[in-house]
Coordinates of C-alpha atoms in Angstrom, one line a residue:
Chain T
X1 CA 80.0 -3.5 -69.0
X2 CA 78.7 -5.5 -71.9
X3 CA 77.6 -3.3 -74.8
X4 CA 73.9 -3.1 -75.7
X5 CA 74.8 -3.4 -79.4
X6 CA 77.7 -5.5 -80.8
X7 CA 78.3 -5.3 -84.5
X8 CA 80.9 -7.6 -86.1
X9 CA 82.2 -7.4 -89.6
X10 CA 78.8 -6.2 -90.9
X11 CA 78.4 -6.0 -94.7
X12 CA 75.3 -5.1 -96.7
X13 CA 75.3 -5.1 -100.4
X14 CA 72.5 -4.1 -102.8
X15 CA 73.6 -5.8 -106.0
X16 CA 77.0 -4.3 -106.8
X17 CA 76.6 -1.4 -104.4
X18 CA 78.1 -1.8 -100.9
X19 CA 76.1 0.1 -98.3
X20 CA 78.0 -1.3 -95.3
X21 CA 81.5 -2.5 -95.6
X22 CA 82.8 -4.8 -92.8
X23 CA 81.6 -2.6 -90.0
X24 CA 82.7 -3.2 -86.4
X25 CA 81.1 -1.3 -83.6
X26 CA 80.0 -1.5 -80.0
X27 CA 77.3 0.8 -78.6
X28 CA 77.7 1.3 -74.8
X29 CA 74.8 0.8 -72.4
X30 CA 73.3 3.9 -70.9
X31 CA 74.8 6.3 -73.4
X32 CA 73.5 8.5 -76.2
X33 CA 75.3 7.7 -79.4
X34 CA 75.1 9.8 -82.5
X35 CA 75.7 8.1 -85.9
X36 CA 76.7 11.0 -88.1
X37 CA 77.2 11.0 -91.8
X38 CA 76.0 12.6 -95.1
X39 CA 73.1 11.2 -97.0
X40 CA 73.9 7.8 -98.5
X41 CA 76.6 7.0 -96.0
X42 CA 74.9 3.9 -94.7
X43 CA 73.3 5.3 -91.5
X44 CA 69.7 4.2 -92.3
X45 CA 70.9 0.8 -93.6
X46 CA 72.7 0.2 -90.3
X47 CA 69.5 1.2 -88.4
X48 CA 67.3 -0.9 -90.5
X49 CA 69.5 -4.0 -89.8
X50 CA 69.4 -3.3 -86.1
X51 CA 65.6 -3.0 -86.1
X52 CA 65.0 -6.2 -88.2
X53 CA 63.8 -4.4 -91.3
X54 CA 66.8 -5.5 -93.3
X55 CA 69.1 -8.6 -93.3
X56 CA 72.9 -8.3 -93.4
X57 CA 74.7 -9.8 -96.4
X58 CA 77.3 -11.0 -93.9
X59 CA 78.5 -10.3 -90.4
X60 CA 76.7 -10.3 -87.1
X61 CA 74.6 -7.9 -85.0
X62 CA 73.7 -8.6 -81.4
X63 CA 71.3 -6.5 -79.3
X64 CA 71.3 -7.2 -75.6
X65 CA 73.2 -10.4 -76.4
X66 CA 70.5 -11.7 -78.8
X67 CA 70.5 -12.0 -82.6
X68 CA 67.9 -9.7 -84.3
X69 CA 64.4 -11.2 -84.0
X70 CA 61.3 -11.1 -81.8
X71 CA 63.3 -10.8 -78.6
X72 CA 65.3 -7.8 -79.8
X73 CA 62.2 -6.1 -81.3
X74 CA 60.6 -6.3 -77.8
X75 CA 63.4 -4.2 -76.3
X76 CA 64.1 -1.8 -79.1
X77 CA 62.0 1.3 -79.5
X78 CA 62.4 2.6 -83.1
X79 CA 61.5 5.9 -84.6
X80 CA 61.6 5.6 -88.4
X81 CA 61.9 8.6 -90.7
X82 CA 58.4 8.1 -92.2
X83 CA 54.7 7.9 -91.4
X84 CA 54.1 4.3 -90.5
X85 CA 50.8 4.3 -88.6
X86 CA 47.4 3.0 -89.9
X87 CA 45.5 5.7 -91.8
X88 CA 42.2 5.0 -90.0
X89 CA 43.7 5.7 -86.6
X90 CA 43.2 8.5 -84.2
X91 CA 46.1 9.5 -81.9
X92 CA 44.5 7.5 -79.1
X93 CA 44.2 4.4 -81.3
X94 CA 48.0 4.6 -82.0
X95 CA 48.6 4.6 -78.2
X96 CA 46.3 1.6 -77.7
X97 CA 48.1 -0.2 -80.6
X98 CA 51.5 0.3 -78.9
X99 CA 50.0 -0.8 -75.5
X100 CA 48.7 -4.0 -77.2
X101 CA 52.0 -5.0 -78.7
X102 CA 54.7 -3.7 -76.3
X103 CA 54.8 -4.8 -72.7
X104 CA 57.0 -1.8 -71.8
X105 CA 54.6 0.8 -73.1
X106 CA 53.5 3.3 -70.5
X107 CA 50.1 4.8 -71.3
X108 CA 50.3 7.5 -68.6
X109 CA 53.7 8.6 -70.0
X110 CA 52.2 8.7 -73.5
X111 CA 49.4 10.9 -72.2
X112 CA 51.9 13.3 -70.6
X113 CA 54.0 13.4 -73.7
X114 CA 50.9 14.2 -75.8
X115 CA 50.1 17.1 -73.5
X116 CA 53.7 18.3 -73.8
X117 CA 53.5 18.1 -77.5
X118 CA 50.1 19.8 -77.5
X119 CA 48.5 16.9 -79.4
X120 CA 44.8 16.0 -79.0
X121 CA 44.2 12.2 -78.6
X122 CA 41.0 12.6 -80.7
X123 CA 42.9 13.9 -83.8
X124 CA 43.0 11.7 -86.8
X125 CA 46.4 10.6 -88.0
X126 CA 45.6 11.8 -91.6
X127 CA 45.0 15.3 -90.4
X128 CA 48.4 15.8 -88.8
X129 CA 51.1 18.0 -90.3
X130 CA 54.6 16.7 -90.8
X131 CA 55.8 18.2 -87.5
X132 CA 52.8 16.9 -85.6
X133 CA 53.3 13.4 -87.1
X134 CA 56.9 13.5 -86.0
X135 CA 55.8 14.5 -82.5
X136 CA 53.3 11.8 -82.3
X137 CA 55.7 9.1 -83.4
X138 CA 58.3 10.4 -80.9
X139 CA 55.7 10.3 -78.1
X140 CA 54.9 6.7 -79.0
X141 CA 58.5 5.7 -79.0
X142 CA 59.5 7.5 -75.8
X143 CA 56.5 6.2 -73.9
X144 CA 58.1 2.8 -74.0
X145 CA 60.6 1.8 -71.3
X146 CA 62.8 0.2 -73.8
X147 CA 66.4 -0.9 -73.4
X148 CA 67.4 0.7 -76.7
X149 CA 65.9 3.7 -78.4
X150 CA 66.7 4.3 -82.1
X151 CA 65.9 7.6 -83.7
X152 CA 66.4 7.9 -87.4
X153 CA 66.7 11.5 -88.4
X154 CA 64.3 12.7 -85.7
X155 CA 64.4 16.4 -86.6
X156 CA 64.7 16.3 -90.3
X157 CA 62.1 18.3 -92.1
X158 CA 60.4 19.9 -89.1
X159 CA 60.3 23.6 -88.2
X160 CA 62.7 25.1 -85.6
X161 CA 60.0 25.3 -82.8
X162 CA 59.0 21.7 -83.3
X163 CA 62.7 20.8 -83.5
X164 CA 63.4 22.2 -80.0
X165 CA 60.3 20.5 -78.6
X166 CA 61.4 17.1 -80.1
X167 CA 65.0 17.5 -78.7
X168 CA 63.6 18.5 -75.2
X169 CA 61.3 15.5 -75.3
X170 CA 64.2 13.1 -76.1
X171 CA 66.5 14.6 -73.4
X172 CA 63.8 14.5 -70.7
X173 CA 62.0 11.3 -71.5
X174 CA 64.2 8.4 -72.5
X175 CA 64.6 5.9 -69.7
X176 CA 67.9 6.7 -67.8
X177 CA 69.2 3.1 -67.8
X178 CA 68.6 2.8 -71.5
X179 CA 70.8 3.5 -74.5
X180 CA 70.0 5.8 -77.4
X181 CA 71.1 5.8 -81.0
X182 CA 70.4 8.9 -83.1
X183 CA 71.3 9.2 -86.7
X184 CA 71.5 12.7 -88.2
X185 CA 73.3 15.0 -90.5
X186 CA 71.9 18.0 -88.6
X187 CA 74.8 17.9 -86.2
X188 CA 74.6 21.5 -84.8
X189 CA 71.2 21.0 -83.3
X190 CA 72.0 17.7 -81.7
X191 CA 75.6 17.6 -80.7
X192 CA 75.0 18.5 -77.0
X193 CA 72.9 15.4 -76.6
X194 CA 75.6 13.0 -77.7
X195 CA 77.9 11.1 -75.2
X196 CA 79.6 9.2 -78.1
X197 CA 79.7 9.9 -81.8
X198 CA 80.4 7.6 -84.8
X199 CA 81.3 9.2 -88.1
X200 CA 80.3 7.0 -91.0
X201 CA 80.9 7.3 -94.8
X202 CA 80.4 4.8 -97.7
X203 CA 79.5 2.2 -95.2
X204 CA 82.7 2.5 -93.2
X205 CA 83.5 4.0 -89.8
X206 CA 85.8 7.0 -90.2
X207 CA 86.0 8.0 -86.5
X208 CA 84.4 6.8 -83.3
X209 CA 84.7 8.0 -79.8
X210 CA 83.6 10.0 -76.8
X211 CA 82.2 13.4 -77.9
X212 CA 83.8 15.4 -75.1
X213 CA 87.2 13.7 -75.6
X214 CA 87.0 14.4 -79.3
X215 CA 86.2 18.1 -78.7
X216 CA 89.2 18.4 -76.3
X217 CA 91.6 16.5 -78.5
X218 CA 90.6 18.3 -81.8
X219 CA 89.9 21.7 -80.2
X220 CA 86.6 22.0 -82.1
X221 CA 82.9 21.3 -81.8
X222 CA 81.5 18.1 -83.2
X223 CA 79.8 20.0 -86.0
X224 CA 83.2 21.5 -87.1
X225 CA 84.7 18.1 -87.0
X226 CA 81.8 16.8 -89.1
X227 CA 82.5 19.5 -91.7
X228 CA 86.2 18.8 -91.7
X229 CA 85.7 15.1 -92.2
X230 CA 83.0 15.2 -94.8
X231 CA 84.0 18.3 -96.8
X232 CA 87.6 17.3 -97.1
X233 CA 87.0 13.6 -97.9
X234 CA 88.2 12.4 -94.6
X235 CA 91.4 14.5 -94.6
X236 CA 90.2 16.3 -91.5
X237 CA 90.5 13.1 -89.4
Chain H
X1 CA 48.3 -13.3 -83.2
X2 CA 44.9 -12.4 -81.9
X3 CA 46.0 -8.8 -81.6
X4 CA 47.3 -8.7 -85.1
X5 CA 43.9 -10.1 -86.3
X6 CA 42.1 -7.4 -84.3
X7 CA 44.0 -4.6 -86.1
X8 CA 43.6 -6.4 -89.5
X9 CA 39.8 -6.5 -88.9
X10 CA 39.8 -2.8 -87.9
X11 CA 41.8 -2.0 -91.1
X12 CA 39.4 -3.9 -93.4
X13 CA 36.0 -3.8 -91.7
X14 CA 34.7 -0.6 -93.3
X15 CA 35.3 -1.8 -96.9
X16 CA 34.0 -5.3 -96.2
X17 CA 30.9 -4.1 -94.5
X18 CA 30.3 -1.8 -97.5
X19 CA 30.6 -4.7 -99.8
X20 CA 28.2 -6.7 -97.7
X21 CA 25.6 -3.9 -97.5
X22 CA 25.9 -3.4 -101.3
X23 CA 25.2 -7.1 -101.9
X24 CA 22.2 -7.1 -99.5
X25 CA 20.8 -4.0 -101.2
X26 CA 21.1 -5.7 -104.6
X27 CA 19.3 -8.8 -103.3
X28 CA 16.5 -6.6 -102.1
X29 CA 16.4 -4.7 -105.3
X30 CA 16.4 -8.0 -107.3
X31 CA 13.3 -9.1 -105.6
X32 CA 11.6 -5.8 -106.2
X33 CA 12.6 -5.9 -109.9
X34 CA 11.4 -9.4 -110.5
X35 CA 8.1 -8.9 -108.9
X36 CA 6.0 -11.3 -106.8
X37 CA 4.7 -13.3 -109.8
X38 CA 8.2 -14.1 -111.0
X39 CA 7.9 -12.0 -114.1
X40 CA 10.3 -9.2 -114.8
X41 CA 9.9 -6.0 -116.9
X42 CA 12.6 -4.9 -119.4
X43 CA 14.1 -2.7 -116.7
X44 CA 13.8 -5.5 -114.2
X45 CA 15.7 -7.9 -116.6
X46 CA 18.5 -5.3 -117.0
X47 CA 18.6 -4.9 -113.2
X48 CA 19.0 -8.6 -112.7
X49 CA 21.9 -8.7 -115.2
X50 CA 23.5 -5.7 -113.7
X51 CA 23.1 -7.2 -110.2
X52 CA 24.8 -10.4 -111.3
X53 CA 27.7 -8.5 -112.6
X54 CA 27.8 -6.4 -109.4
X55 CA 27.8 -9.6 -107.2
X56 CA 30.8 -10.8 -109.2
X57 CA 32.5 -7.4 -109.0
X58 CA 31.8 -7.2 -105.2
X59 CA 33.4 -10.6 -104.6
X60 CA 36.4 -9.7 -106.7
X61 CA 36.7 -6.3 -105.0
X62 CA 36.7 -8.0 -101.6
X63 CA 39.4 -10.4 -102.7
X64 CA 41.5 -7.6 -104.2
X65 CA 41.2 -5.6 -101.0
X66 CA 42.4 -8.5 -98.9
X67 CA 45.3 -8.9 -101.3
X68 CA 46.0 -5.1 -101.1
X69 CA 46.2 -5.3 -97.3
X70 CA 49.2 -7.6 -97.6
X71 CA 50.8 -5.5 -100.4
X72 CA 50.7 -2.5 -98.1
X73 CA 52.9 -4.2 -95.6
X74 CA 55.5 -5.1 -98.2
X75 CA 55.4 -2.0 -100.5
X76 CA 54.3 0.9 -98.3
X77 CA 55.5 2.5 -95.1
X78 CA 53.1 0.4 -93.0
X79 CA 55.8 -2.3 -93.1
X80 CA 57.9 -0.1 -90.8
X81 CA 55.2 -0.6 -88.1
X82 CA 54.3 -4.3 -88.7
X83 CA 57.8 -5.7 -89.2
X84 CA 59.3 -4.0 -86.1
X85 CA 56.6 -5.5 -83.9
X86 CA 57.8 -8.4 -81.6
X87 CA 55.9 -11.0 -83.7
X88 CA 57.1 -13.6 -86.2
X89 CA 56.5 -13.5 -89.9
X90 CA 54.4 -16.6 -89.6
X91 CA 52.1 -14.8 -87.1
X92 CA 51.7 -11.8 -89.4
X93 CA 50.8 -14.1 -92.3
X94 CA 48.6 -16.3 -90.2
X95 CA 46.6 -13.3 -88.9
X96 CA 46.1 -12.0 -92.5
X97 CA 44.9 -15.4 -93.8
X98 CA 42.6 -16.0 -90.9
X99 CA 41.0 -12.6 -91.2
X100 CA 40.6 -13.2 -95.0
X101 CA 38.9 -16.5 -94.3
X102 CA 36.7 -14.9 -91.7
X103 CA 35.5 -12.2 -94.1
X104 CA 34.8 -14.7 -96.9
X105 CA 32.8 -17.0 -94.5
X106 CA 30.9 -14.1 -93.0
X107 CA 30.0 -12.5 -96.4
X108 CA 29.0 -15.9 -97.8
X109 CA 26.8 -16.9 -94.8
X110 CA 25.1 -13.5 -94.5
X111 CA 24.4 -13.4 -98.2
X112 CA 23.0 -17.0 -98.2
X113 CA 20.7 -16.4 -95.2
X114 CA 19.6 -13.0 -96.5
X115 CA 18.7 -14.7 -99.8
X116 CA 16.4 -17.1 -97.9
X117 CA 15.0 -14.2 -95.7
X118 CA 14.3 -12.1 -98.8
X119 CA 12.6 -15.0 -100.6
X120 CA 10.3 -15.3 -97.5
X121 CA 9.7 -11.6 -97.0
X122 CA 9.2 -10.5 -100.6
X123 CA 7.9 -13.7 -102.2
X124 CA 4.3 -14.6 -103.1
X125 CA 2.4 -14.9 -99.8
X126 CA 0.4 -17.8 -101.3
X127 CA 3.6 -19.8 -101.5
X128 CA 5.0 -21.3 -98.4
X129 CA 8.6 -20.3 -99.0
X130 CA 10.0 -22.4 -96.2
X131 CA 8.4 -25.5 -97.7
X132 CA 9.7 -24.5 -101.1
X133 CA 13.2 -24.2 -99.7
X134 CA 12.9 -27.6 -98.0
X135 CA 11.7 -29.1 -101.2
X136 CA 14.6 -27.5 -103.1
X137 CA 17.1 -28.9 -100.6
X138 CA 15.6 -32.4 -101.2
X139 CA 15.8 -31.9 -105.0
X140 CA 19.3 -30.4 -105.2
X141 CA 22.5 -32.4 -104.6
X142 CA 23.1 -30.5 -101.3
X143 CA 25.9 -32.7 -100.1
X144 CA 27.7 -32.6 -103.4
X145 CA 27.2 -28.8 -103.6
X146 CA 28.5 -28.4 -100.0
X147 CA 31.6 -30.5 -100.7
X148 CA 32.2 -28.6 -103.9
X149 CA 31.7 -25.3 -101.9
X150 CA 34.3 -26.4 -99.4
X151 CA 36.8 -27.4 -102.1
X152 CA 36.2 -24.1 -104.0
X153 CA 36.9 -22.3 -100.7
X154 CA 40.2 -24.3 -100.2
X155 CA 41.1 -23.4 -103.8
X156 CA 40.5 -19.7 -103.1
X157 CA 42.7 -19.8 -99.9
X158 CA 45.4 -21.5 -102.0
X159 CA 45.2 -18.8 -104.6
X160 CA 45.5 -16.2 -101.8
X161 CA 48.6 -17.8 -100.2
X162 CA 50.1 -18.2 -103.7
X163 CA 49.5 -14.4 -104.3
X164 CA 51.2 -13.6 -100.9
X165 CA 54.1 -15.9 -101.7
X166 CA 54.5 -14.2 -105.2
X167 CA 54.5 -10.8 -103.6
X168 CA 57.1 -11.9 -101.0
X169 CA 59.3 -13.3 -103.8
X170 CA 58.8 -10.1 -105.9
X171 CA 59.7 -7.9 -102.9
X172 CA 62.8 -9.9 -102.1
X173 CA 64.1 -10.1 -105.6
X174 CA 63.4 -6.5 -106.8
X175 CA 64.1 -3.7 -104.3
X176 CA 62.8 -1.1 -106.7
X177 CA 59.2 -0.5 -105.7
X178 CA 58.3 0.9 -109.1
X179 CA 58.5 -2.6 -110.6
X180 CA 56.4 -3.9 -107.7
X181 CA 53.8 -5.3 -110.2
X182 CA 56.3 -8.0 -111.1
X183 CA 54.7 -10.1 -108.4
X184 CA 51.7 -10.6 -110.7
X185 CA 53.9 -12.2 -113.4
X186 CA 55.5 -14.4 -110.7
X187 CA 52.0 -15.4 -109.6
X188 CA 50.9 -16.3 -113.1
X189 CA 54.0 -18.4 -113.7
X190 CA 53.7 -20.2 -110.3
X191 CA 50.0 -20.7 -110.7
X192 CA 50.7 -22.3 -114.1
X193 CA 53.4 -24.6 -112.6
X194 CA 51.2 -25.7 -109.7
X195 CA 48.3 -26.4 -112.0
X196 CA 50.5 -28.4 -114.3
X197 CA 51.9 -30.4 -111.3
X198 CA 48.3 -31.1 -110.1
X199 CA 47.2 -32.4 -113.4
X200 CA 50.4 -34.5 -113.7
X201 CA 50.0 -36.1 -110.3
X202 CA 46.3 -36.9 -110.9
X203 CA 47.2 -38.7 -114.1
X204 CA 50.1 -40.4 -112.4
X205 CA 48.0 -41.6 -109.5
X206 CA 44.5 -41.9 -110.8
X207 CA 42.8 -43.0 -107.6
X208 CA 39.6 -41.4 -106.5
X209 CA 37.7 -41.4 -103.2
X210 CA 33.9 -41.6 -103.7
X211 CA 32.5 -39.3 -101.0
X212 CA 29.1 -41.1 -101.0
X213 CA 30.4 -44.5 -100.3
X214 CA 34.0 -43.7 -99.2
X215 CA 35.2 -46.4 -101.6
X216 CA 38.5 -45.9 -103.5
X217 CA 38.0 -46.1 -107.2
X218 CA 40.4 -46.2 -110.1
X219 CA 39.6 -44.9 -113.6
X220 CA 38.2 -48.3 -114.6
X221 CA 36.0 -48.2 -111.5
X222 CA 34.7 -44.8 -112.3
X223 CA 34.0 -45.8 -115.9
X224 CA 32.2 -49.0 -114.7
X225 CA 30.0 -47.0 -112.4
X226 CA 29.1 -44.7 -115.2
X227 CA 30.6 -41.6 -113.5
X228 CA 31.7 -38.7 -115.5
X229 CA 34.6 -36.9 -113.8
X230 CA 35.2 -33.2 -114.2
X231 CA 38.6 -32.3 -112.8
X232 CA 38.6 -29.0 -110.9
X233 CA 41.6 -28.3 -108.8
X234 CA 41.9 -32.0 -108.2
X235 CA 38.3 -32.3 -107.1
X236 CA 35.6 -33.8 -109.2
X237 CA 31.8 -33.9 -109.4
X238 CA 30.1 -36.6 -111.4
X239 CA 27.0 -36.4 -113.4
X240 CA 24.9 -38.0 -110.7
X241 CA 26.1 -35.3 -108.5
X242 CA 28.0 -37.7 -106.4
X243 CA 31.3 -36.5 -105.3
X244 CA 34.6 -38.1 -106.1
X245 CA 38.0 -36.6 -105.4
X246 CA 41.5 -37.5 -106.7
X247 CA 43.4 -38.5 -103.6
X248 CA 46.8 -37.5 -104.8
X249 CA 45.5 -34.1 -105.8
X250 CA 44.1 -33.4 -102.4
X251 CA 47.4 -34.2 -100.8
X252 CA 49.2 -32.1 -103.4
X253 CA 46.9 -29.1 -102.7
X254 CA 47.4 -29.5 -98.9
X255 CA 51.2 -29.9 -99.2
X256 CA 51.5 -26.9 -101.6
X257 CA 49.5 -24.8 -99.1
X258 CA 51.8 -25.8 -96.2
X259 CA 55.0 -25.1 -98.3
X260 CA 53.7 -21.8 -99.5
X261 CA 52.6 -20.7 -96.0
X262 CA 56.0 -21.6 -94.4
X263 CA 57.9 -20.3 -97.5
X264 CA 56.1 -16.9 -97.3
X265 CA 56.6 -16.7 -93.5
X266 CA 60.3 -17.6 -94.0
X267 CA 60.8 -14.9 -96.6
X268 CA 59.1 -12.3 -94.4
X269 CA 61.2 -13.4 -91.4
X270 CA 64.6 -13.9 -93.0
X271 CA 64.9 -12.4 -96.5
X272 CA 62.8 -9.4 -97.2
X273 CA 64.5 -6.0 -97.0
X274 CA 62.3 -2.9 -96.5

């Protein structure tokens, strides 16, 4: 099966600093892929390139066979790690905004997700706490029937209760034929979701494979593997 | 693009409506301060002066607010929403420009017609205001003023697109948001360069179109017909209030607008990293 994301020799430099260094990666269709790495490893840069927020210095990224642009933005549902909605909006306005711009947005699903998250559509965006904001953003993103969902640190900075609710929403609501990419350094909370994992450091892939196979081969959980790799400078590979 | 415009209007409408209401209140206040007989008390005179300053301030605030709306996309988290939408950079830019144009036209027209209304409503009942306005229109060089108004409007849109371009260049060149104000220096330099280019091209190709007769005049022709030319962004108004424009400057203005529009759209589409 053709991968949903094909990355070839991808390099991104900020001046002298190399954020991504000749990365090659395929993301399989219909799978949940975790991109794991410490802060500054290049995870967010990779995501930003896939979503069209950044341009590569060199190399190529194809999503669903297309170069990054209007076509790919129409099939990618992206959850950034920040508050990006208009300040004047109420929750219901945010839903209407998504419906206006994304043909795959399902308003009924959005309403159900809001009920699950216990969010009132009449609430103003500016009155939401960090956890509520995260839940709203996630509801918007999951209410799309997208080919590829990209979640950038979806549970960072939220309390444990909200964290469980967010994880449950992701597991139960992403379209089954779609693919999911999740970046995180909170591996313990998320490792059971992943079909595949990619370990990334200093813009290079250290390890990439099926999560279950890696657990069997290494005789340890993904979290332990993560600690081995990143606390021992890659010697745990 | 219509949807982008819809949300741009929703974003800006409260501020713009506020500006409009302020201007209308000032016009009403001005009439009250001046009095029906046209005389003004000391307080009234101060109010007139204050109002004039506020008119200018309101116009400037509206302009800066429009500029700020674009800046938010490039320098704040809003860009994460706008630049991941399935639309092109040209559509984003076009929507912002069209909404800006819409606001400026709306504010200008409402203010203009309210001025007439206020003159009729608060003026001396002995005076037939409508006849007075008609008389004024016959007296004033209306056509020349209208043409000058249109050209000023074009100049303003050109300044706006130059600001957008400068911001896009600034964002592309300097990733550090703390030095985001660098766009203003880029703007000043580019504005100077474009102005220099306009003056040079008018001197190089000194052919003017007389908008009264649609004849093409050279400098000798203008001198012979006793016209005094004031160059203003490539456009000129003579002392008889007949309009002449430097043809090369008009083309220069239009071409720079097209280049800046597509240049900014290209930078948004292909070069800017958030």
